[in-house]
Amino acid sequence: MLPLLRCVPRALGAASSGLRAAVRASPLRQLLQPAPRSCLRPFGLLSVRAGSARRSGLLKTPAPCSCGCGALHTEGDKAFVEFLTDEIKEEKKIQKHKSLPKMSGDWELEVNGTEAKLLRKVAGEKITVTFNINNSIPPAFGGEEEPSQGEKAEEQEPELTSTPNFVVEVTKSDSKKTLVLDCHYPEDEIGQEEDTESDIFSIKEVSFQATGDSEWRDTNYTLNTDSLDWALYDHLMDFLEDRGIDNTFADELVELSTALEHQEYITFLEDLKSFVKSQ
């Protein structure tokens, strides 16, 4: 039997969201999409440049350039491209991982744009963890602080971390059903001091889906953990831990997701620059 003190933090974690209204099961891709968060990316060079006040003629239809290409080239576009060039250089300078970090535990990684899958087979079971890095950067905890005396503002910019919702699917070789657990990182625990007895992620919903069925069936019963018995919730967490999905896994997933998010952000800036610059 698990020690009572170990179960209490999990019980509190599962019950703390009890005031939220229960929602019906959503398709897998919707489960991977958290509620939109305000953009808090501390752009390295995103500042109003001197003399960049909006021109009175901005609303006028600009004429095509005189180079004869027939495309639209404005002074604003030129300044935009110069800005993006500097911003890309800054983001690459602070990029921690030039390639995506590997997960411990023999997980295989598949990446499709902003969506990533981790796959692992253990004793006849297939375990899949899916997450999407869109809208995965939480608000800064505690709000913004004024720079201390003699310290530059950019030196106090918080390090951004991506904490996406992730869906765990467990399939047994002799079963026609797949157990699906929708997990997330509670925002009220982000940035707080670590507690070795607490879980840094929690389970939101649990359901069964037909193995091999790509369509999510809303007619299948979905268990919401908002008001779940703490003992059952604790066993579900232990079920995941026995399959390698624990605090260590959750920490490594944050590192992987953060690296992927930054990589995709730099790619977006490069695509934006090419689009604005293209003729």
PDB file of C-alpha atoms in Angstrom:
ATOM      1  CA  MET A   1       0.000   0.000   0.000  1.00  0.00           C
ATOM      2  CA  LEU A   2       1.339   3.438  -0.907  1.00  0.00           C
ATOM      3  CA  PRO A   3       2.237   5.734   1.998  1.00  0.00           C
ATOM      4  CA  LEU A   4      -0.577   8.091   2.820  1.00  0.00           C
ATOM      5  CA  LEU A   5       1.657  11.140   2.670  1.00  0.00           C
ATOM      6  CA  ARG A   6       2.561  10.303  -0.932  1.00  0.00           C
ATOM      7  CA  CYS A   7      -1.070  10.131  -1.967  1.00  0.00           C
ATOM      8  CA  VAL A   8      -2.171  13.411  -0.395  1.00  0.00           C
ATOM      9  CA  PRO A   9      -0.408  15.785  -2.866  1.00  0.00           C
ATOM     10  CA  ARG A  10      -1.873  13.837  -5.757  1.00  0.00           C
ATOM     11  CA  ALA A  11      -5.314  13.973  -4.218  1.00  0.00           C
ATOM     12  CA  LEU A  12      -5.014  17.716  -3.763  1.00  0.00           C
ATOM     13  CA  GLY A  13      -3.735  18.075  -7.325  1.00  0.00           C
ATOM     14  CA  ALA A  14      -6.687  16.161  -8.719  1.00  0.00           C
ATOM     15  CA  ALA A  15      -9.263  17.918  -6.539  1.00  0.00           C
ATOM     16  CA  SER A  16      -7.901  21.476  -6.900  1.00  0.00           C
ATOM     17  CA  SER A  17      -9.629  21.895 -10.228  1.00  0.00           C
ATOM     18  CA  GLY A  18     -12.992  20.691  -8.891  1.00  0.00           C
ATOM     19  CA  LEU A  19     -14.588  24.082  -9.393  1.00  0.00           C
ATOM     20  CA  ARG A  20     -14.195  23.803 -13.108  1.00  0.00           C
ATOM     21  CA  ALA A  21     -17.238  22.532 -14.975  1.00  0.00           C
ATOM     22  CA  ALA A  22     -16.814  19.074 -16.485  1.00  0.00           C
ATOM     23  CA  VAL A  23     -16.517  19.041 -20.268  1.00  0.00           C
ATOM     24  CA  ARG A  24     -17.300  16.336 -22.767  1.00  0.00           C
ATOM     25  CA  ALA A  25     -14.528  14.396 -24.484  1.00  0.00           C
ATOM     26  CA  SER A  26     -12.942  16.159 -27.445  1.00  0.00           C
ATOM     27  CA  PRO A  27     -11.105  14.874 -30.490  1.00  0.00           C
ATOM     28  CA  LEU A  28      -7.433  14.091 -29.927  1.00  0.00           C
ATOM     29  CA  ARG A  29      -6.207  17.173 -31.764  1.00  0.00           C
ATOM     30  CA  GLN A  30      -8.510  19.386 -29.663  1.00  0.00           C
ATOM     31  CA  LEU A  31      -7.182  17.792 -26.466  1.00  0.00           C
ATOM     32  CA  LEU A  32      -3.689  18.753 -27.568  1.00  0.00           C
ATOM     33  CA  GLN A  33      -4.693  22.398 -27.976  1.00  0.00           C
ATOM     34  CA  PRO A  34      -4.712  24.337 -24.674  1.00  0.00           C
ATOM     35  CA  ALA A  35      -6.747  27.493 -24.268  1.00  0.00           C
ATOM     36  CA  PRO A  36      -5.110  30.446 -26.075  1.00  0.00           C
ATOM     37  CA  ARG A  37      -2.519  32.166 -23.922  1.00  0.00           C
ATOM     38  CA  SER A  38      -1.343  35.725 -24.156  1.00  0.00           C
ATOM     39  CA  CYS A  39       1.946  36.043 -26.040  1.00  0.00           C
ATOM     40  CA  LEU A  40       4.737  36.696 -23.586  1.00  0.00           C
ATOM     41  CA  ARG A  41       7.737  35.935 -25.784  1.00  0.00           C
ATOM     42  CA  PRO A  42      10.434  38.460 -24.809  1.00  0.00           C
ATOM     43  CA  PHE A  43      11.434  39.435 -28.331  1.00  0.00           C
ATOM     44  CA  GLY A  44      15.114  40.255 -28.276  1.00  0.00           C
ATOM     45  CA  LEU A  45      14.850  43.155 -30.682  1.00  0.00           C
ATOM     46  CA  LEU A  46      11.123  43.821 -30.787  1.00  0.00           C
ATOM     47  CA  SER A  47      11.158  47.481 -29.832  1.00  0.00           C
ATOM     48  CA  VAL A  48       9.989  50.659 -31.464  1.00  0.00           C
ATOM     49  CA  ARG A  49      12.943  52.033 -33.372  1.00  0.00           C
ATOM     50  CA  ALA A  50      13.724  55.717 -33.238  1.00  0.00           C
ATOM     51  CA  GLY A  51      12.017  57.597 -36.006  1.00  0.00           C
ATOM     52  CA  SER A  52       9.638  54.741 -36.791  1.00  0.00           C
ATOM     53  CA  ALA A  53       6.473  56.744 -36.115  1.00  0.00           C
ATOM     54  CA  ARG A  54       3.653  55.819 -38.468  1.00  0.00           C
ATOM     55  CA  ARG A  55       3.623  57.933 -41.571  1.00  0.00           C
ATOM     56  CA  SER A  56       0.551  59.915 -42.467  1.00  0.00           C
ATOM     57  CA  GLY A  57       0.555  58.400 -45.922  1.00  0.00           C
ATOM     58  CA  LEU A  58       0.400  54.832 -44.665  1.00  0.00           C
ATOM     59  CA  LEU A  59      -3.233  54.445 -45.677  1.00  0.00           C
ATOM     60  CA  LYS A  60      -2.527  55.528 -49.229  1.00  0.00           C
ATOM     61  CA  THR A  61      -2.240  52.805 -51.842  1.00  0.00           C
ATOM     62  CA  PRO A  62       1.514  52.488 -52.551  1.00  0.00           C
ATOM     63  CA  ALA A  63       2.608  52.315 -56.156  1.00  0.00           C
ATOM     64  CA  PRO A  64       4.654  49.402 -57.515  1.00  0.00           C
ATOM     65  CA  CYS A  65       8.421  49.905 -57.376  1.00  0.00           C
ATOM     66  CA  SER A  66      10.302  51.408 -60.270  1.00  0.00           C
ATOM     67  CA  CYS A  67      12.465  48.326 -60.879  1.00  0.00           C
ATOM     68  CA  GLY A  68       9.931  47.009 -63.377  1.00  0.00           C
ATOM     69  CA  CYS A  69       9.188  43.733 -61.577  1.00  0.00           C
ATOM     70  CA  GLY A  70       5.571  44.734 -60.962  1.00  0.00           C
ATOM     71  CA  ALA A  71       5.768  43.753 -57.291  1.00  0.00           C
ATOM     72  CA  LEU A  72       5.084  45.951 -54.294  1.00  0.00           C
ATOM     73  CA  HIS A  73       8.192  47.129 -52.420  1.00  0.00           C
ATOM     74  CA  THR A  74       7.695  49.766 -49.727  1.00  0.00           C
ATOM     75  CA  GLU A  75      10.032  51.419 -47.258  1.00  0.00           C
ATOM     76  CA  GLY A  76       8.036  49.644 -44.558  1.00  0.00           C
ATOM     77  CA  ASP A  77       8.753  46.264 -46.151  1.00  0.00           C
ATOM     78  CA  LYS A  78      12.448  47.098 -46.323  1.00  0.00           C
ATOM     79  CA  ALA A  79      12.529  48.067 -42.642  1.00  0.00           C
ATOM     80  CA  PHE A  80      10.525  44.936 -41.782  1.00  0.00           C
ATOM     81  CA  VAL A  81      13.042  42.673 -43.561  1.00  0.00           C
ATOM     82  CA  GLU A  82      15.955  44.385 -41.812  1.00  0.00           C
ATOM     83  CA  PHE A  83      14.236  43.934 -38.470  1.00  0.00           C
ATOM     84  CA  LEU A  84      13.509  40.240 -39.114  1.00  0.00           C
ATOM     85  CA  THR A  85      17.129  39.676 -40.149  1.00  0.00           C
ATOM     86  CA  ASP A  86      18.319  41.064 -36.813  1.00  0.00           C
ATOM     87  CA  GLU A  87      15.655  39.154 -34.869  1.00  0.00           C
ATOM     88  CA  ILE A  88      16.547  35.823 -36.486  1.00  0.00           C
ATOM     89  CA  LYS A  89      20.214  36.427 -35.676  1.00  0.00           C
ATOM     90  CA  GLU A  90      19.330  37.142 -32.021  1.00  0.00           C
ATOM     91  CA  GLU A  91      17.093  34.078 -31.680  1.00  0.00           C
ATOM     92  CA  LYS A  92      19.750  31.784 -33.141  1.00  0.00           C
ATOM     93  CA  LYS A  93      22.271  33.263 -30.733  1.00  0.00           C
ATOM     94  CA  ILE A  94      20.174  32.280 -27.678  1.00  0.00           C
ATOM     95  CA  GLN A  95      19.004  28.937 -29.102  1.00  0.00           C
ATOM     96  CA  LYS A  96      19.990  26.209 -26.627  1.00  0.00           C
ATOM     97  CA  HIS A  97      19.534  23.157 -28.861  1.00  0.00           C
ATOM     98  CA  LYS A  98      20.575  23.123 -32.518  1.00  0.00           C
ATOM     99  CA  SER A  99      18.995  19.654 -32.723  1.00  0.00           C
ATOM    100  CA  LEU A 100      16.126  18.235 -30.677  1.00  0.00           C
ATOM    101  CA  PRO A 101      17.190  16.645 -27.355  1.00  0.00           C
ATOM    102  CA  LYS A 102      16.608  12.922 -26.925  1.00  0.00           C
ATOM    103  CA  MET A 103      14.290  11.409 -24.333  1.00  0.00           C
ATOM    104  CA  SER A 104      15.648   8.764 -21.968  1.00  0.00           C
ATOM    105  CA  GLY A 105      13.843   5.421 -21.841  1.00  0.00           C
ATOM    106  CA  ASP A 106      14.137   4.273 -25.482  1.00  0.00           C
ATOM    107  CA  TRP A 107      11.397   6.580 -26.761  1.00  0.00           C
ATOM    108  CA  GLU A 108      11.197   6.988 -30.540  1.00  0.00           C
ATOM    109  CA  LEU A 109      10.396  10.505 -31.714  1.00  0.00           C
ATOM    110  CA  GLU A 110       8.247  11.424 -34.723  1.00  0.00           C
ATOM    111  CA  VAL A 111       7.760  15.098 -35.592  1.00  0.00           C
ATOM    112  CA  ASN A 112       5.191  16.496 -38.017  1.00  0.00           C
ATOM    113  CA  GLY A 113       5.362  20.281 -37.928  1.00  0.00           C
ATOM    114  CA  THR A 114       4.205  21.429 -34.498  1.00  0.00           C
ATOM    115  CA  GLU A 115       2.972  17.967 -33.489  1.00  0.00           C
ATOM    116  CA  ALA A 116       5.285  15.365 -31.980  1.00  0.00           C
ATOM    117  CA  LYS A 117       4.820  11.711 -31.043  1.00  0.00           C
ATOM    118  CA  LEU A 118       6.858   9.611 -28.648  1.00  0.00           C
ATOM    119  CA  LEU A 119       6.507   5.849 -29.108  1.00  0.00           C
ATOM    120  CA  ARG A 120       7.667   2.992 -26.918  1.00  0.00           C
ATOM    121  CA  LYS A 121       6.923  -0.744 -26.672  1.00  0.00           C
ATOM    122  CA  VAL A 122       7.115  -2.491 -23.307  1.00  0.00           C
ATOM    123  CA  ALA A 123       6.242  -6.174 -22.742  1.00  0.00           C
ATOM    124  CA  GLY A 124       3.499  -6.405 -25.349  1.00  0.00           C
ATOM    125  CA  GLU A 125       2.191  -2.879 -24.769  1.00  0.00           C
ATOM    126  CA  LYS A 126       2.467   0.031 -27.180  1.00  0.00           C
ATOM    127  CA  ILE A 127       2.665   3.436 -25.498  1.00  0.00           C
ATOM    128  CA  THR A 128       2.230   6.627 -27.500  1.00  0.00           C
ATOM    129  CA  VAL A 129       2.560  10.168 -26.152  1.00  0.00           C
ATOM    130  CA  THR A 130       1.360  12.955 -28.447  1.00  0.00           C
ATOM    131  CA  PHE A 131       1.716  16.704 -27.940  1.00  0.00           C
ATOM    132  CA  ASN A 132       1.477  19.934 -29.934  1.00  0.00           C
ATOM    133  CA  ILE A 133       3.651  22.976 -29.200  1.00  0.00           C
ATOM    134  CA  ASN A 134       1.135  25.574 -30.430  1.00  0.00           C
ATOM    135  CA  ASN A 135      -0.047  27.836 -27.563  1.00  0.00           C
ATOM    136  CA  SER A 136       2.154  25.878 -25.164  1.00  0.00           C
ATOM    137  CA  ILE A 137       4.056  28.746 -23.509  1.00  0.00           C
ATOM    138  CA  PRO A 138       2.308  29.674 -20.234  1.00  0.00           C
ATOM    139  CA  PRO A 139       2.095  33.204 -18.847  1.00  0.00           C
ATOM    140  CA  ALA A 140       5.030  34.342 -16.738  1.00  0.00           C
ATOM    141  CA  PHE A 141       4.390  33.487 -13.082  1.00  0.00           C
ATOM    142  CA  GLY A 142       4.234  36.454 -10.729  1.00  0.00           C
ATOM    143  CA  GLY A 143       4.075  39.126 -13.387  1.00  0.00           C
ATOM    144  CA  GLU A 144       6.804  41.390 -14.683  1.00  0.00           C
ATOM    145  CA  GLU A 145       9.447  42.851 -12.406  1.00  0.00           C
ATOM    146  CA  GLU A 146      11.255  46.134 -12.734  1.00  0.00           C
ATOM    147  CA  PRO A 147      14.951  45.734 -13.620  1.00  0.00           C
ATOM    148  CA  SER A 148      17.223  46.209 -10.620  1.00  0.00           C
ATOM    149  CA  GLN A 149      19.621  49.145 -10.495  1.00  0.00           C
ATOM    150  CA  GLY A 150      22.520  48.722 -12.909  1.00  0.00           C
ATOM    151  CA  GLU A 151      20.986  45.650 -14.560  1.00  0.00           C
ATOM    152  CA  LYS A 152      19.893  45.663 -18.169  1.00  0.00           C
ATOM    153  CA  ALA A 153      16.248  44.870 -18.908  1.00  0.00           C
ATOM    154  CA  GLU A 154      17.123  42.107 -21.376  1.00  0.00           C
ATOM    155  CA  GLU A 155      19.156  40.299 -18.701  1.00  0.00           C
ATOM    156  CA  GLN A 156      16.020  39.844 -16.607  1.00  0.00           C
ATOM    157  CA  GLU A 157      13.884  38.383 -19.362  1.00  0.00           C
ATOM    158  CA  PRO A 158      12.444  35.080 -18.087  1.00  0.00           C
ATOM    159  CA  GLU A 159      13.428  31.885 -19.835  1.00  0.00           C
ATOM    160  CA  LEU A 160      10.474  30.652 -21.845  1.00  0.00           C
ATOM    161  CA  THR A 161       9.426  27.043 -21.442  1.00  0.00           C
ATOM    162  CA  SER A 162       6.855  25.112 -23.452  1.00  0.00           C
ATOM    163  CA  THR A 163       4.467  23.072 -21.302  1.00  0.00           C
ATOM    164  CA  PRO A 164       2.005  21.456 -23.721  1.00  0.00           C
ATOM    165  CA  ASN A 165      -0.950  19.242 -22.988  1.00  0.00           C
ATOM    166  CA  PHE A 166      -0.044  15.669 -23.886  1.00  0.00           C
ATOM    167  CA  VAL A 167      -2.151  12.589 -24.563  1.00  0.00           C
ATOM    168  CA  VAL A 168      -0.988   9.127 -23.506  1.00  0.00           C
ATOM    169  CA  GLU A 169      -2.358   6.101 -25.374  1.00  0.00           C
ATOM    170  CA  VAL A 170      -1.730   2.601 -24.008  1.00  0.00           C
ATOM    171  CA  THR A 171      -2.562  -0.343 -26.264  1.00  0.00           C
ATOM    172  CA  LYS A 172      -2.273  -4.008 -25.269  1.00  0.00           C
ATOM    173  CA  SER A 173      -1.593  -6.597 -27.967  1.00  0.00           C
ATOM    174  CA  ASP A 174      -4.608  -8.727 -27.018  1.00  0.00           C
ATOM    175  CA  SER A 175      -7.106  -5.889 -26.571  1.00  0.00           C
ATOM    176  CA  LYS A 176      -9.388  -4.110 -29.016  1.00  0.00           C
ATOM    177  CA  LYS A 177      -9.442  -1.034 -26.801  1.00  0.00           C
ATOM    178  CA  THR A 178      -6.866   1.683 -26.166  1.00  0.00           C
ATOM    179  CA  LEU A 179      -6.684   3.480 -22.830  1.00  0.00           C
ATOM    180  CA  VAL A 180      -6.335   7.227 -23.422  1.00  0.00           C
ATOM    181  CA  LEU A 181      -5.209   9.649 -20.701  1.00  0.00           C
ATOM    182  CA  ASP A 182      -5.277  13.394 -21.317  1.00  0.00           C
ATOM    183  CA  CYS A 183      -2.544  15.051 -19.226  1.00  0.00           C
ATOM    184  CA  HIS A 184      -1.436  18.620 -18.641  1.00  0.00           C
ATOM    185  CA  TYR A 185       0.926  20.787 -16.594  1.00  0.00           C
ATOM    186  CA  PRO A 186      -1.051  22.814 -14.022  1.00  0.00           C
ATOM    187  CA  GLU A 187      -0.230  26.483 -14.552  1.00  0.00           C
ATOM    188  CA  ASP A 188      -0.377  27.277 -10.840  1.00  0.00           C
ATOM    189  CA  GLU A 189       2.585  24.948 -10.286  1.00  0.00           C
ATOM    190  CA  ILE A 190       4.775  26.414 -13.011  1.00  0.00           C
ATOM    191  CA  GLY A 191       7.620  28.428 -11.570  1.00  0.00           C
ATOM    192  CA  GLN A 192       6.999  27.186  -8.046  1.00  0.00           C
ATOM    193  CA  GLU A 193       9.579  25.478  -5.863  1.00  0.00           C
ATOM    194  CA  GLU A 194       9.856  21.769  -6.586  1.00  0.00           C
ATOM    195  CA  ASP A 195       8.385  19.297  -4.134  1.00  0.00           C
ATOM    196  CA  THR A 196       9.835  15.815  -4.433  1.00  0.00           C
ATOM    197  CA  GLU A 197       6.526  14.315  -3.264  1.00  0.00           C
ATOM    198  CA  SER A 198       4.366  16.168  -5.794  1.00  0.00           C
ATOM    199  CA  ASP A 199       3.674  15.402  -9.435  1.00  0.00           C
ATOM    200  CA  ILE A 200       4.505  18.177 -11.892  1.00  0.00           C
ATOM    201  CA  PHE A 201       1.776  17.036 -14.284  1.00  0.00           C
ATOM    202  CA  SER A 202      -1.747  15.784 -13.766  1.00  0.00           C
ATOM    203  CA  ILE A 203      -4.390  13.696 -15.524  1.00  0.00           C
ATOM    204  CA  LYS A 204      -7.429  15.593 -16.767  1.00  0.00           C
ATOM    205  CA  GLU A 205      -9.505  12.950 -18.532  1.00  0.00           C
ATOM    206  CA  VAL A 206      -9.449   9.188 -19.113  1.00  0.00           C
ATOM    207  CA  SER A 207     -11.368   7.166 -21.682  1.00  0.00           C
ATOM    208  CA  PHE A 208     -11.289   4.072 -23.878  1.00  0.00           C
ATOM    209  CA  GLN A 209     -11.133   4.323 -27.666  1.00  0.00           C
ATOM    210  CA  ALA A 210     -11.207   1.585 -30.271  1.00  0.00           C
ATOM    211  CA  THR A 211      -7.695   0.414 -31.147  1.00  0.00           C
ATOM    212  CA  GLY A 212      -6.694   1.544 -34.618  1.00  0.00           C
ATOM    213  CA  ASP A 213      -9.642   3.934 -34.906  1.00  0.00           C
ATOM    214  CA  SER A 214      -8.354   7.371 -35.951  1.00  0.00           C
ATOM    215  CA  GLU A 215     -11.709   9.016 -35.204  1.00  0.00           C
ATOM    216  CA  TRP A 216     -12.393  10.054 -31.632  1.00  0.00           C
ATOM    217  CA  ARG A 217     -15.824   8.816 -30.551  1.00  0.00           C
ATOM    218  CA  ASP A 218     -17.742  11.221 -28.349  1.00  0.00           C
ATOM    219  CA  THR A 219     -20.146   8.403 -27.517  1.00  0.00           C
ATOM    220  CA  ASN A 220     -17.450   6.639 -25.466  1.00  0.00           C
ATOM    221  CA  TYR A 221     -17.574   7.379 -21.754  1.00  0.00           C
ATOM    222  CA  THR A 222     -14.954   9.882 -20.577  1.00  0.00           C
ATOM    223  CA  LEU A 223     -13.886  10.044 -16.936  1.00  0.00           C
ATOM    224  CA  ASN A 224     -13.128  13.579 -15.756  1.00  0.00           C
ATOM    225  CA  THR A 225     -10.744  13.677 -12.790  1.00  0.00           C
ATOM    226  CA  ASP A 226     -12.071  16.944 -11.331  1.00  0.00           C
ATOM    227  CA  SER A 227     -14.084  15.102  -8.695  1.00  0.00           C
ATOM    228  CA  LEU A 228     -12.430  11.694  -8.902  1.00  0.00           C
ATOM    229  CA  ASP A 229     -11.814   9.553  -5.820  1.00  0.00           C
ATOM    230  CA  TRP A 230      -8.212  10.230  -4.759  1.00  0.00           C
ATOM    231  CA  ALA A 231      -7.315   6.534  -4.464  1.00  0.00           C
ATOM    232  CA  LEU A 232      -8.375   5.818  -8.063  1.00  0.00           C
ATOM    233  CA  TYR A 233      -6.504   8.893  -9.285  1.00  0.00           C
ATOM    234  CA  ASP A 234      -3.385   7.770  -7.417  1.00  0.00           C
ATOM    235  CA  HIS A 235      -3.537   4.338  -9.056  1.00  0.00           C
ATOM    236  CA  LEU A 236      -3.845   5.972 -12.489  1.00  0.00           C
ATOM    237  CA  MET A 237      -0.713   8.028 -11.795  1.00  0.00           C
ATOM    238  CA  ASP A 238       1.115   4.867 -10.683  1.00  0.00           C
ATOM    239  CA  PHE A 239      -0.086   3.126 -13.867  1.00  0.00           C
ATOM    240  CA  LEU A 240       1.655   5.827 -15.918  1.00  0.00           C
ATOM    241  CA  GLU A 241       4.754   5.782 -13.718  1.00  0.00           C
ATOM    242  CA  ASP A 242       5.143   2.025 -14.220  1.00  0.00           C
ATOM    243  CA  ARG A 243       5.282   2.727 -17.969  1.00  0.00           C
ATOM    244  CA  GLY A 244       7.966   5.389 -17.709  1.00  0.00           C
ATOM    245  CA  ILE A 245       5.713   8.453 -17.604  1.00  0.00           C
ATOM    246  CA  ASP A 246       6.761  10.143 -14.389  1.00  0.00           C
ATOM    247  CA  ASN A 247       8.272  13.444 -13.240  1.00  0.00           C
ATOM    248  CA  THR A 248      11.550  12.689 -15.030  1.00  0.00           C
ATOM    249  CA  PHE A 249       9.656  12.041 -18.263  1.00  0.00           C
ATOM    250  CA  ALA A 250       7.589  15.213 -17.783  1.00  0.00           C
ATOM    251  CA  ASP A 251      10.741  17.302 -17.246  1.00  0.00           C
ATOM    252  CA  GLU A 252      12.371  15.887 -20.375  1.00  0.00           C
ATOM    253  CA  LEU A 253       9.195  16.454 -22.382  1.00  0.00           C
ATOM    254  CA  VAL A 254       9.263  20.141 -21.373  1.00  0.00           C
ATOM    255  CA  GLU A 255      12.872  20.401 -22.565  1.00  0.00           C
ATOM    256  CA  LEU A 256      12.011  18.674 -25.856  1.00  0.00           C
ATOM    257  CA  SER A 257       8.881  20.754 -26.402  1.00  0.00           C
ATOM    258  CA  THR A 258      10.712  23.997 -25.608  1.00  0.00           C
ATOM    259  CA  ALA A 259      13.454  23.162 -28.122  1.00  0.00           C
ATOM    260  CA  LEU A 260      10.869  22.275 -30.787  1.00  0.00           C
ATOM    261  CA  GLU A 261       8.858  25.440 -30.114  1.00  0.00           C
ATOM    262  CA  HIS A 262      11.946  27.650 -30.442  1.00  0.00           C
ATOM    263  CA  GLN A 263      12.999  25.826 -33.603  1.00  0.00           C
ATOM    264  CA  GLU A 264       9.569  26.331 -35.164  1.00  0.00           C
ATOM    265  CA  TYR A 265       9.554  29.994 -34.090  1.00  0.00           C
ATOM    266  CA  ILE A 266      12.855  30.662 -35.854  1.00  0.00           C
ATOM    267  CA  THR A 267      11.566  28.862 -38.956  1.00  0.00           C
ATOM    268  CA  PHE A 268       8.437  31.037 -38.846  1.00  0.00           C
ATOM    269  CA  LEU A 269      10.551  34.207 -38.706  1.00  0.00           C
ATOM    270  CA  GLU A 270      12.627  32.998 -41.664  1.00  0.00           C
ATOM    271  CA  ASP A 271       9.474  32.198 -43.662  1.00  0.00           C
ATOM    272  CA  LEU A 272       8.009  35.593 -42.770  1.00  0.00           C
ATOM    273  CA  LYS A 273      11.180  37.324 -43.918  1.00  0.00           C
ATOM    274  CA  SER A 274      11.154  35.420 -47.219  1.00  0.00           C
ATOM    275  CA  PHE A 275       7.471  36.232 -47.740  1.00  0.00           C
ATOM    276  CA  VAL A 276       7.887  39.964 -47.143  1.00  0.00           C
ATOM    277  CA  LYS A 277      11.047  40.069 -49.261  1.00  0.00           C
ATOM    278  CA  SER A 278       9.744  37.980 -52.154  1.00  0.00           C
ATOM    279  CA  GLN A 279       8.915  39.625 -55.475  1.00  0.00           C
TER     280      GLN A 279
END
